[in-house]
Coordinates of C-alpha atoms (C1' of nucleotides) in Angstrom, one line a residue:
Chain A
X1 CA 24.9 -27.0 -20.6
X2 CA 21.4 -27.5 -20.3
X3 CA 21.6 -31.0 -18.8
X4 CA 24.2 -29.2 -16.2
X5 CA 21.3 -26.4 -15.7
X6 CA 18.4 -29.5 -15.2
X7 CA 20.6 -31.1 -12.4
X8 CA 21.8 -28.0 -10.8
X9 CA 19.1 -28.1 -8.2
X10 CA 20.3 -31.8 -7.1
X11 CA 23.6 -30.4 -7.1
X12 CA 23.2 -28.1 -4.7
X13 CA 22.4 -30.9 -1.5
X14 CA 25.1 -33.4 -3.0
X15 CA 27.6 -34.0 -5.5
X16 CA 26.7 -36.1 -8.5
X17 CA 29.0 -38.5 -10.0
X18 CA 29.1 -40.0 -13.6
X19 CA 26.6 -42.4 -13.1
X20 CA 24.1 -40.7 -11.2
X21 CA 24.7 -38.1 -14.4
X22 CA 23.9 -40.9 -17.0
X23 CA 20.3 -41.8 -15.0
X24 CA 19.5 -38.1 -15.1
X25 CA 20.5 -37.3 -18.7
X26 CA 18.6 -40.7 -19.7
X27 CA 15.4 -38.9 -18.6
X28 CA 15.5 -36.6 -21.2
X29 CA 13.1 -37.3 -24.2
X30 CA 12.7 -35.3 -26.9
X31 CA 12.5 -31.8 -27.1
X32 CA 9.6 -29.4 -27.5
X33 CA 8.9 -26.0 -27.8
X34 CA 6.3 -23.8 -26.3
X35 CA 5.2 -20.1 -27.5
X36 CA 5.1 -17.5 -25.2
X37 CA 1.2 -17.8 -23.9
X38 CA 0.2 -21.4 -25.0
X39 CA -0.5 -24.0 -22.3
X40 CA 1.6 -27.1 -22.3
X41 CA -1.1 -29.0 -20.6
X42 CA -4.8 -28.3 -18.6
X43 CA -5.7 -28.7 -15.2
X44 CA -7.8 -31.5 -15.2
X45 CA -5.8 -33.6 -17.9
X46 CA -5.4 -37.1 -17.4
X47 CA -3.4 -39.3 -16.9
X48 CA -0.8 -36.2 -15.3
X49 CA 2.5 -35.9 -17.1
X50 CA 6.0 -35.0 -16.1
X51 CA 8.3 -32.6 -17.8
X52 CA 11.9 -31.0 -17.4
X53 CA 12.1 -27.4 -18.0
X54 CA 15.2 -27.1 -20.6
X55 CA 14.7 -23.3 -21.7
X56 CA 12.2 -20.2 -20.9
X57 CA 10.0 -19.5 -18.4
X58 CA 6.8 -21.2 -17.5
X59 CA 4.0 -21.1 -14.8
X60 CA 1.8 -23.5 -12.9
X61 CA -1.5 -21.6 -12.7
X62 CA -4.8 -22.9 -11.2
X63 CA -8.2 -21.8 -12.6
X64 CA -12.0 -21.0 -10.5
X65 CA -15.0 -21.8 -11.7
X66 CA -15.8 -18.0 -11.9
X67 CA -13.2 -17.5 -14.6
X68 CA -10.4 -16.1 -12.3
X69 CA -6.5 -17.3 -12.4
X70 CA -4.2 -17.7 -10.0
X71 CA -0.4 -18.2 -10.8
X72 CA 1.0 -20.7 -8.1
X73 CA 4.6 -20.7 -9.3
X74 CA 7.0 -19.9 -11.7
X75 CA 9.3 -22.2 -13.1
X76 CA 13.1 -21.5 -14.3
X77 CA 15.2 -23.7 -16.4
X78 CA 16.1 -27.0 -14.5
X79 CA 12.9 -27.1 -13.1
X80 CA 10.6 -30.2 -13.0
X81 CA 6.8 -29.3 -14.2
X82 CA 4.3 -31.5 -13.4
X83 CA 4.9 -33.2 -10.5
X84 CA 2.9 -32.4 -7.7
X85 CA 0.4 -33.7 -10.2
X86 CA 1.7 -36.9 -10.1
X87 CA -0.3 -38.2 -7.2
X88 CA -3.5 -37.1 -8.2
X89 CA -5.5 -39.0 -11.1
X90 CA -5.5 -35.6 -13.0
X91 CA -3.6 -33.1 -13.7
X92 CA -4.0 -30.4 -10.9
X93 CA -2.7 -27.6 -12.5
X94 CA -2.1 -25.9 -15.5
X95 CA 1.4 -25.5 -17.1
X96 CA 1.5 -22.1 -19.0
X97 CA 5.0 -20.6 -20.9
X98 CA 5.5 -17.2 -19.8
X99 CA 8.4 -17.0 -22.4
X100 CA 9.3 -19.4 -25.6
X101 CA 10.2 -22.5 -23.9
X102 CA 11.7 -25.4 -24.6
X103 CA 11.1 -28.5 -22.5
X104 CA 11.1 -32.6 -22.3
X105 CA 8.6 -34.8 -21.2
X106 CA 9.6 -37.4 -18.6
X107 CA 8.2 -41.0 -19.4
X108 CA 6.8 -41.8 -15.5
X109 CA 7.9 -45.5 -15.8
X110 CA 11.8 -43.8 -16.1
X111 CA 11.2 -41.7 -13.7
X112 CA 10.4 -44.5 -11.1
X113 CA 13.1 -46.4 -12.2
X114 CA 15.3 -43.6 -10.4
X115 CA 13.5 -44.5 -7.3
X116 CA 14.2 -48.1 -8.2
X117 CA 17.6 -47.7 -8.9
X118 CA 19.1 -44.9 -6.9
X119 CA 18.7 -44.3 -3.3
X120 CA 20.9 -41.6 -3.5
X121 CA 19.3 -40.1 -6.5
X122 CA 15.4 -40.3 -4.9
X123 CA 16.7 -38.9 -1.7
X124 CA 18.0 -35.5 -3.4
X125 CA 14.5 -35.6 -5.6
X126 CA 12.6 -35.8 -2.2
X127 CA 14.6 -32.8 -0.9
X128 CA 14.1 -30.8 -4.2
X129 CA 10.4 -31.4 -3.6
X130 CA 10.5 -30.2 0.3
X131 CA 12.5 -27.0 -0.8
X132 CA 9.5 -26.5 -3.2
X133 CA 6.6 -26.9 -0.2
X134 CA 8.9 -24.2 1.8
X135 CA 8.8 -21.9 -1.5
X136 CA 4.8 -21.9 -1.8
X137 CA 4.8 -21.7 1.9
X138 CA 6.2 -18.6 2.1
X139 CA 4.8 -16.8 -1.0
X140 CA 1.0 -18.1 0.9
X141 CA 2.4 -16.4 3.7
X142 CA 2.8 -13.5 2.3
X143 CA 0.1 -13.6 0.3
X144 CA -2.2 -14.4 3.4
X145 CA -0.8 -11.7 6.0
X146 CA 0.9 -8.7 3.9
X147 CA -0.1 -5.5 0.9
X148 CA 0.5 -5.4 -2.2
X149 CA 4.3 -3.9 -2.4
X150 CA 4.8 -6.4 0.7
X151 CA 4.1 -9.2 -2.0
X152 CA 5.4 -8.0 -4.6
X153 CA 9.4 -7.4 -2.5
X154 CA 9.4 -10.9 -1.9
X155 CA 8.2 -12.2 -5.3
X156 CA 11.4 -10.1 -6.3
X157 CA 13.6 -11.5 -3.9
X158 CA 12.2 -14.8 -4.6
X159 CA 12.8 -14.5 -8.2
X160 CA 16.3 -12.9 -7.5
X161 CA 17.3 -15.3 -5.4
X162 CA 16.4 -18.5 -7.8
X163 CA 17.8 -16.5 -10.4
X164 CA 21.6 -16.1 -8.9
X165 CA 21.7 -19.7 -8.1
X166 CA 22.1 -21.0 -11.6
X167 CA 24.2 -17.8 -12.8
X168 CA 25.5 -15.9 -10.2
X169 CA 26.8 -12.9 -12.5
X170 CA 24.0 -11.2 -12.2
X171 CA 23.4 -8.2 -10.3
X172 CA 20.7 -5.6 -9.2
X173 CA 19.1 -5.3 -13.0
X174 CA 17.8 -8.4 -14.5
X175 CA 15.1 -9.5 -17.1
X176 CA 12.0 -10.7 -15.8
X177 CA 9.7 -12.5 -18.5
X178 CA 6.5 -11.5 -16.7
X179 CA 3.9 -8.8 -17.5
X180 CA 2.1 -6.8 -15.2
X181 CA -0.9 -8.9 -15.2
X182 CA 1.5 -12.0 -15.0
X183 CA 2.2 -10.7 -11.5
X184 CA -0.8 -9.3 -10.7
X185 CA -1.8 -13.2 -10.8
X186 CA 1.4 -14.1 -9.2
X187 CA 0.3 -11.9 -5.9
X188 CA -2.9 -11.7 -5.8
X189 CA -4.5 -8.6 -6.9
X190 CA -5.6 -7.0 -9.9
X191 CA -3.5 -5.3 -13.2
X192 CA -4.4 -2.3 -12.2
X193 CA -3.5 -2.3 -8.5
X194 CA 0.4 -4.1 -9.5
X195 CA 0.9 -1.2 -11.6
X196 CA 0.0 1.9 -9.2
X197 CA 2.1 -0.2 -6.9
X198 CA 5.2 -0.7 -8.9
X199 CA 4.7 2.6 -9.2
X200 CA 5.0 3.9 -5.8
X201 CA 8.4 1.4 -5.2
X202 CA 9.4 3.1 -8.1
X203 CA 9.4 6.3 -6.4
X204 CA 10.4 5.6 -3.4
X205 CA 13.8 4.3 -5.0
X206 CA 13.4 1.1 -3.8
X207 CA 12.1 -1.4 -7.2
X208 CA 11.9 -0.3 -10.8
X209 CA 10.1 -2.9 -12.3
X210 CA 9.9 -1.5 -16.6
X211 CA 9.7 -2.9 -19.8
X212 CA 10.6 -6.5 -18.2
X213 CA 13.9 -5.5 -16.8
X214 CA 14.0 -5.5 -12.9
X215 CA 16.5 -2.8 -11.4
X216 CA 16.7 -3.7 -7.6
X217 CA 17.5 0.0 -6.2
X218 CA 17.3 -0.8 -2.4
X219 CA 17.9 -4.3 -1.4
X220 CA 17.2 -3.7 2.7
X221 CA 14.4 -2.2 1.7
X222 CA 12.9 -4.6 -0.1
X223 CA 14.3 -7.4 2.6
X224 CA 12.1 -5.2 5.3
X225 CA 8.9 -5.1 3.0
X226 CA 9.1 -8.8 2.1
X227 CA 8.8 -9.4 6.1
X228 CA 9.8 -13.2 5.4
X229 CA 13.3 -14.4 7.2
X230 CA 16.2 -15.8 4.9
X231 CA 16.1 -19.3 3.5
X232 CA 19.1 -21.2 3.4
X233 CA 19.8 -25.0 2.2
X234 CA 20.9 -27.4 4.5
X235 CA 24.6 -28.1 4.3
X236 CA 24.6 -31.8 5.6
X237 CA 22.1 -34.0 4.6
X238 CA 24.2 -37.1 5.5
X239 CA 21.3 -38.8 7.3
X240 CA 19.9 -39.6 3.7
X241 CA 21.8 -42.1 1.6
X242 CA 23.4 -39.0 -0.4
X243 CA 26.4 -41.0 -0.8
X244 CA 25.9 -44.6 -1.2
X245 CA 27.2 -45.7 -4.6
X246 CA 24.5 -48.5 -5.8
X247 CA 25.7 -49.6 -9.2
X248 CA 23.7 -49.1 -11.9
X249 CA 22.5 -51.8 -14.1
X250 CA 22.1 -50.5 -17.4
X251 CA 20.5 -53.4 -18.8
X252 CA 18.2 -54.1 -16.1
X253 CA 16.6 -51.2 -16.7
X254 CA 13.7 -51.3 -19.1
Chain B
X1 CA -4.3 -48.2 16.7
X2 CA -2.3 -44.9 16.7
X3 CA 0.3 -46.6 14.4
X4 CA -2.4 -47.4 12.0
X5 CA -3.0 -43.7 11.7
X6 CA 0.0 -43.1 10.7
X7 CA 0.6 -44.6 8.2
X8 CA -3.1 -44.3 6.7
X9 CA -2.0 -41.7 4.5
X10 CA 0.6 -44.0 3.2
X11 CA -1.6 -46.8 2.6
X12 CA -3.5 -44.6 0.5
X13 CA -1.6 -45.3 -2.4
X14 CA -0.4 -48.9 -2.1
X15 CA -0.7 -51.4 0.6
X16 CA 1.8 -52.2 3.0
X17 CA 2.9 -55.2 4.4
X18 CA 4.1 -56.8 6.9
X19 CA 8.0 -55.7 6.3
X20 CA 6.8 -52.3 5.7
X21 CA 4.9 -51.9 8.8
X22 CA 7.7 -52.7 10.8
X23 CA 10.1 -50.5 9.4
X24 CA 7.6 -47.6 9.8
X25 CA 6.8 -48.8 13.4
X26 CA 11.1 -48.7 14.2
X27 CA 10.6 -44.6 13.3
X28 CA 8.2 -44.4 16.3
X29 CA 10.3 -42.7 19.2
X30 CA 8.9 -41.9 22.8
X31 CA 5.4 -40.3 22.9
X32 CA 5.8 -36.5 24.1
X33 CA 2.5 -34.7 24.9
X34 CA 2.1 -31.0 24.1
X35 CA -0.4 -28.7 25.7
X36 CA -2.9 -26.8 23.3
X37 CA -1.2 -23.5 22.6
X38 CA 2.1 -24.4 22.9
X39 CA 4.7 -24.9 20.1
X40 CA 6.9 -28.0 19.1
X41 CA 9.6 -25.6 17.5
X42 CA 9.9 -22.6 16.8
X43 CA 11.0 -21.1 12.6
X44 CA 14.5 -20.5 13.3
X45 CA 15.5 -23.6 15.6
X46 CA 18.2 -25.6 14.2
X47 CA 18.8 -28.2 13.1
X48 CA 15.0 -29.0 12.0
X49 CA 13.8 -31.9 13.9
X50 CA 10.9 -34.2 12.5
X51 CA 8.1 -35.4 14.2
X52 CA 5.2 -38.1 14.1
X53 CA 1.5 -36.4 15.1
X54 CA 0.1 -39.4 17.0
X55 CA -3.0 -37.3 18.4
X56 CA -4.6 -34.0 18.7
X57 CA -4.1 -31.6 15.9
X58 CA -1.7 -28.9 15.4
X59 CA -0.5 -26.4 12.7
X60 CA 2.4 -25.1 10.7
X61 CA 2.9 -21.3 11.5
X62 CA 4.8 -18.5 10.0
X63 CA 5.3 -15.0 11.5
X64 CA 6.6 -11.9 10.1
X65 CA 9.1 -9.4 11.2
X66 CA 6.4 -7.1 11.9
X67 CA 4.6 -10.1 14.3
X68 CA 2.1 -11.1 11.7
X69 CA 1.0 -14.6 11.7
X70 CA 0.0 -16.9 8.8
X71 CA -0.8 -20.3 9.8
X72 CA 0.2 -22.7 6.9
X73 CA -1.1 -25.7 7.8
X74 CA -3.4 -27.6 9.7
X75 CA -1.8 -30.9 11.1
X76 CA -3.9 -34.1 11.8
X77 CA -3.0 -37.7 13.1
X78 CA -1.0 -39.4 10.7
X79 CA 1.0 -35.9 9.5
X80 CA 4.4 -36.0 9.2
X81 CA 5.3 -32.5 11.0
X82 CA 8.4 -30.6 10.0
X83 CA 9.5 -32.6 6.4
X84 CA 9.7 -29.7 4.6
X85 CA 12.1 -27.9 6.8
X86 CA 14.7 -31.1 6.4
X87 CA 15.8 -29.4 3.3
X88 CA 17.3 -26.2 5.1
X89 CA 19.9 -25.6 7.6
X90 CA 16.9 -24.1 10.1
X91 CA 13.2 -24.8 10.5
X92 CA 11.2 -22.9 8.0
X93 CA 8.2 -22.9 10.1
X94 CA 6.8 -23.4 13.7
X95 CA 4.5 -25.9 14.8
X96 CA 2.2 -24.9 16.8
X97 CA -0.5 -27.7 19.3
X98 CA -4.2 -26.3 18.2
X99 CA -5.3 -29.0 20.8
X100 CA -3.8 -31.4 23.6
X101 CA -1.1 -33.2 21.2
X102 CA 0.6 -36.3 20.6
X103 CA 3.4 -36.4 18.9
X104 CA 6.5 -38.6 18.4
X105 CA 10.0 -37.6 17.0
X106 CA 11.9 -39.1 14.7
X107 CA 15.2 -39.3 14.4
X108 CA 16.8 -38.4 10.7
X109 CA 19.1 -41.1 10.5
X110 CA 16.1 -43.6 11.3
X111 CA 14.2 -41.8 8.7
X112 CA 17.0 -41.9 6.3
X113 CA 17.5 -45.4 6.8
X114 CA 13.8 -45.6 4.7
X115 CA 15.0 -44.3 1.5
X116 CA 18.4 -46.5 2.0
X117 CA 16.7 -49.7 2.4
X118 CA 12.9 -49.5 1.1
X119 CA 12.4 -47.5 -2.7
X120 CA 8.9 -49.0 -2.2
X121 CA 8.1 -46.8 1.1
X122 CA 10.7 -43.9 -0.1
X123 CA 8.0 -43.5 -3.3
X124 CA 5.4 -43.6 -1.1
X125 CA 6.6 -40.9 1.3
X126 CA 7.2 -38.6 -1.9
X127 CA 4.3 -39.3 -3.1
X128 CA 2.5 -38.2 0.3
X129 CA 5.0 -34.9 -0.2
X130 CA 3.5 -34.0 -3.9
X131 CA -0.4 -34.3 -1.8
X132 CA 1.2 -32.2 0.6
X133 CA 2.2 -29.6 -2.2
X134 CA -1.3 -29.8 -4.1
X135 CA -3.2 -29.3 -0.9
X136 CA -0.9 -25.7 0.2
X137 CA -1.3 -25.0 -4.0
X138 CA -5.2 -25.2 -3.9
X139 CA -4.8 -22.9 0.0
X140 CA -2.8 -20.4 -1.9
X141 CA -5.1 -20.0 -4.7
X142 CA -7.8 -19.8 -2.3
X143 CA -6.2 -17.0 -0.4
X144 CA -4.9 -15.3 -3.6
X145 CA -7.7 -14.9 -5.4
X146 CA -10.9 -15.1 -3.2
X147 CA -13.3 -13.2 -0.9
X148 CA -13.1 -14.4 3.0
X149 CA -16.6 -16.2 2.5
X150 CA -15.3 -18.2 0.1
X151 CA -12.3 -18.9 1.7
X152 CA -13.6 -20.1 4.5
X153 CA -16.0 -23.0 2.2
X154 CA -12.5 -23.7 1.2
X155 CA -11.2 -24.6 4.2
X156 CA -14.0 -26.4 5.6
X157 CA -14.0 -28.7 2.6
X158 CA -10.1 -28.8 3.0
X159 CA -11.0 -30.0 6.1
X160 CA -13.8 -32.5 5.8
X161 CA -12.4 -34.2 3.4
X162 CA -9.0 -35.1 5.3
X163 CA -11.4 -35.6 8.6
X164 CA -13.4 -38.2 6.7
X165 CA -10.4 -40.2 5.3
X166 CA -9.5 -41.3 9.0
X167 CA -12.8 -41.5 9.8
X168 CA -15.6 -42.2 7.4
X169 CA -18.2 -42.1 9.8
X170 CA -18.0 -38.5 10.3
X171 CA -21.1 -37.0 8.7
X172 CA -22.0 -33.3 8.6
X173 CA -21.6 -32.4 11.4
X174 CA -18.3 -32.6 13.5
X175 CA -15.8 -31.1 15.6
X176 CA -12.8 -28.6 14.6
X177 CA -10.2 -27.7 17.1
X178 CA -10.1 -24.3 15.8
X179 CA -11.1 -20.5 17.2
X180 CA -12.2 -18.0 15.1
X181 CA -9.0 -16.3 15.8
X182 CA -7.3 -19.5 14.4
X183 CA -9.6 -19.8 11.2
X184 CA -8.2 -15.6 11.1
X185 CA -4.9 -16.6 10.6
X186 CA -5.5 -20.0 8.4
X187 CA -7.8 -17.8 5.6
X188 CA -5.6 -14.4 5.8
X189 CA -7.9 -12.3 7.3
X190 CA -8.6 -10.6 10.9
X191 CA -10.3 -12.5 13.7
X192 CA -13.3 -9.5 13.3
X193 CA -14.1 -10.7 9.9
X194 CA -14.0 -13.8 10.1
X195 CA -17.1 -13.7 12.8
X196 CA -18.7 -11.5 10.3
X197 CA -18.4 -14.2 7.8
X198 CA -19.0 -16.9 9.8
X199 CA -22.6 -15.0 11.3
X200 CA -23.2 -14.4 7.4
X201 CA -22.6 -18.2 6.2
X202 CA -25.1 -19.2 8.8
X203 CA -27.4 -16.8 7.8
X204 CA -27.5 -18.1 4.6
X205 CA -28.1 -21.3 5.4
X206 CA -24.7 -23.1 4.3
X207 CA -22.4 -23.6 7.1
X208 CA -23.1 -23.1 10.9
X209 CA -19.7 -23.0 12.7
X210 CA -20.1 -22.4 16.7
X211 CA -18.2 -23.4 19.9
X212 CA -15.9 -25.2 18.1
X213 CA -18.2 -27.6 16.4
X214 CA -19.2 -27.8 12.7
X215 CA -22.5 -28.2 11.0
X216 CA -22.5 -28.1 6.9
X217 CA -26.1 -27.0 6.0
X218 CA -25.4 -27.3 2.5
X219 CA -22.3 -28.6 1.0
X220 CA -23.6 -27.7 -2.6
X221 CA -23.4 -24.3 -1.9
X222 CA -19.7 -24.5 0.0
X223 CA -18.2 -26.5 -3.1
X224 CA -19.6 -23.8 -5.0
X225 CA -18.4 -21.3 -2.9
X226 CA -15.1 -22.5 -2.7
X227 CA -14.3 -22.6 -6.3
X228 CA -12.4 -25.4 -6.6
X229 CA -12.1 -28.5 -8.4
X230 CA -12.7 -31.6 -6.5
X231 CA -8.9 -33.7 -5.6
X232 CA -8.8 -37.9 -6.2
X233 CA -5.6 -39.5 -5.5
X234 CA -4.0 -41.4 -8.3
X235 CA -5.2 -44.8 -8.1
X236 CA -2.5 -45.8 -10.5
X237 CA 1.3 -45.2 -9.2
X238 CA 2.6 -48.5 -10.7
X239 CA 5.3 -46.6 -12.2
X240 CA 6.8 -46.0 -8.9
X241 CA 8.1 -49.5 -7.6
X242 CA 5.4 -49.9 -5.3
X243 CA 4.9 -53.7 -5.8
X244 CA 8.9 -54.4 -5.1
X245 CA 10.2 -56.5 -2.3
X246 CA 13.3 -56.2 -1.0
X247 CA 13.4 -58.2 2.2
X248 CA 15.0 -55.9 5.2
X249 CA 17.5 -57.0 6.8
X250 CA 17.7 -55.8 10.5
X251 CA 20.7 -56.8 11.4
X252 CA 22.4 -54.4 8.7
X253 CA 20.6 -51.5 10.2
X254 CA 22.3 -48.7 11.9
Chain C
dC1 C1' -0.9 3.0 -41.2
dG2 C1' -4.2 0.1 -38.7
dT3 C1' -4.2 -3.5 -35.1
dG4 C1' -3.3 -5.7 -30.7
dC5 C1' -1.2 -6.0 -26.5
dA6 C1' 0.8 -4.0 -22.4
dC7 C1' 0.7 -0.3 -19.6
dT8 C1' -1.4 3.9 -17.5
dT9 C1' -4.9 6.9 -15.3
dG10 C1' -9.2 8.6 -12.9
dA11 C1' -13.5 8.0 -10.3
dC12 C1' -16.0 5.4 -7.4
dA13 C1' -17.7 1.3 -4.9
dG14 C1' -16.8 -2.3 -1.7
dC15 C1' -14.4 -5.5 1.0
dT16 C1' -11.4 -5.7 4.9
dG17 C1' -8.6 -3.7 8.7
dT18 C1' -8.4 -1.0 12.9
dC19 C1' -9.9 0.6 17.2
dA20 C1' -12.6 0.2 21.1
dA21 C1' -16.0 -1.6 23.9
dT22 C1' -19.1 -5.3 25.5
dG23 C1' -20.8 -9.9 26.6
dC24 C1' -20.1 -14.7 27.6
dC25 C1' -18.1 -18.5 30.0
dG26 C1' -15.1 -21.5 32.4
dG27 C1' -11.4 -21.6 35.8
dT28 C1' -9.3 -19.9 40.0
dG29 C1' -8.8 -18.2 44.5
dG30 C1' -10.9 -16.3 48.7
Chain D
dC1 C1' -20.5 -20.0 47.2
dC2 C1' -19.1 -16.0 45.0
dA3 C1' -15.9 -12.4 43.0
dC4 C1' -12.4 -12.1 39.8
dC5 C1' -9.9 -13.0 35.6
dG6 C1' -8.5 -14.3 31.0
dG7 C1' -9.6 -16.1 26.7
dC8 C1' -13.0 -16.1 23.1
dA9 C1' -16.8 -14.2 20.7
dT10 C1' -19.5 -10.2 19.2
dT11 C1' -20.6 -5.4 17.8
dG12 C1' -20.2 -0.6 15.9
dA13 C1' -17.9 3.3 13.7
dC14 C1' -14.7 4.6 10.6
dA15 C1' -10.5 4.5 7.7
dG16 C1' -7.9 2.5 4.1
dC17 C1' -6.5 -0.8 0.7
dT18 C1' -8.1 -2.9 -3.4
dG19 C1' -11.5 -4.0 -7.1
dT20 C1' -14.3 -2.4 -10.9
dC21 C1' -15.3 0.2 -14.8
dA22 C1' -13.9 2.9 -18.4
dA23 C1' -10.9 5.5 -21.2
dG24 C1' -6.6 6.7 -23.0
dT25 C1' -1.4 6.2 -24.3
dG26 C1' 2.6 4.1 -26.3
dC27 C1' 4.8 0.7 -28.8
dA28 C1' 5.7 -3.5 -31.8
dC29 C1' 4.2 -5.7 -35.8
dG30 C1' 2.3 -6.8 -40.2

DNA sequence: CGTGCACTTGACAGCTGTCAATGCCGGTGG
DNA sequence: CCACCGGCATTGACAGCTGTCAAGTGCACG
């Protein structure tokens, strides 16, 4: 179940057969789990390490020199953590658990070996990591260019949207494993200036944001303040080699 | 000379030979010349198209429903344009020529055809994808949690830095295709306050930015400014196979 | 029952946006 | 050659969003 949560993402540009399944699941080292608040590793941190998000929540963050945070993204189970790291000799940011987490490093040498092995396999990893460019793309936009409840709709739809795609049950009330000051750092602005705004969304019936649980109470609303057009996956990606079938050589690989 | 310059970026993190070089050169498609001010694609246009930047610079725009404008991006010579929209059914973005441009198209099925037949450049090409993601990471953080002084020593550095790879000889003082209403919409601000900021930097002695052309007085004072750690690309990727040879064979190509 | 963390509130300062007008300059047409 | 024009840069006054500082509330936990 959580193997079928780690490859969902894959999934959703191509199908995956059994042995494109056996590559992926061979990735997966040993567990480990992360308390809510602990860092699983420090901007800066070298060599850069590669991880697959199993359980919880977590966030990249990225730290001034003046002390003050800013949270680039937040990861979900079936996530990859790590990797924009990967071509830099250190690690560029900082990998914090917003909830208990549970999460297995990658060994980088198995990791190329998927881009050794597998067209098929690097092609959907390469489109995962486009989709991601397009996500921080648009939260800089709205960072850049709209207020405060502006940011914080589309951090909600955002988070709504990711959230639906690996369980599609839920609704308009979900949990959301971030504290005020978590999204204060997520948008931009201070604890103090989240809170007065949740406020005011709250009134205005279109967010109540409490005790961790989200209750969306006016979805067009919210689509309006987030200003930012819909995002939708592309259907046919048949110019990549997403369906060549290169045998896999188990005992070629290292 | 051109080609060269695209695929500097590449070369970056291995070295390329002749096999490679001619697959890369195949992507090349007839030059198209774009005047400054006018846009490649617009968000929205489907299905996304890719392009080479040969010459002149450009940018990655996004605008809101109430005609706000971020600009994402800054494109150079060597820049892929339009990757990250390959991953959804409509381009995410516009592109936008900040100067007289040069760019190339390239068809997807040629493009493809690099991750069917070559893992070395296909790990390259992702690798050049996680850069892209660090360097819209450390703009976000910039514009999330910074004053527009400081934002603007962000972006100058941002700047130098990918000026100087292509050309070492640049020194402090150099041309940027950019107005101050451009530098408005890159930083997240209003064209107003940016002159503001820009009259103050000079002021102060650290950065003297006039007529489109550059001076950095003192580049101590914009890294501190900035507020961000320095960025070395990993000089170690061996874990990718970026040392394997598997001979093309042209005649099997589409 | 004390402690710590998250959340809440109020007053005030400061950065930034808005609006409006002006100056500058190169390109265009008469 | 000169008037006109549009894009870009500049300036001033003022409003508004957001940050800062400080204090207080409520709840979970040991």
């Amino acid at each position: 179940m959580h193997d079928a949560g780690a490859i969902a993402r894959l999934r959703a540009f191509a199908t995956l057969d059994e042995s494109d399944f056996q590559q992926l699941v061979a990735l997966a080292g040993p567990s480990r789990i992360i308390d809510r608040g602990e860092y699983l590793r420090h901007e800066g941190d070298s060599p850069p390490g590669l991880y697959l998000l199993i359980k919880g929540w977590m966030a990249s963050t990225l730290t001034f020199n003046d002390g003050a945070r800013q949270m680039l993204k937040v990861n979900l189970p079936g996530d990859m953590l790590g990797a924009p790291s990967l071509a830099f000799s250190a690690a560029t940011d900082s990998l914090l658990a917003l909830s208990e987490a549970e999460v297995k490093p990658v060994p980088l040498r198995m990791f190329g070996d998927i881009f050794r092995h597998s067209a098929k396999l690097a092609s959907l990893i390469f489109l995962v990591s486009l989709e991601e460019r397009v996500m921080i793309m648009d939260r800089l936009a709205s960072i850049g260019r709209t207020h405060t409840a502006e940011r914080v709709a589309a951090l909600m739809l955002h988070l709504h949207d990711r959230l639906i795609r690996t369980d599609p049950t839920i609704g308009t009330e979900f949990d959301v494993h971030l504290t005020q000051h978590d999204v204060a750092d997520l948008v931009g602005v201070t604890t103090v200036h989240v809170n007065r705004t949740l406020q005011k969304l709250r009134t205005q019936r279109v967010l109540d944001w409490r005790y961790g649980r989200v209750k969306i109470m006016n979805r067009e609303a919210l689509v309006e303040l987030a200003g930012l057009p819909p995002r939708h996956l592309s259907d046919d990606v048949s110019w990549l080699p997403i369906n060549d079938h290169r045998p896999t050589h188990p005992g070629s690989w290292r």
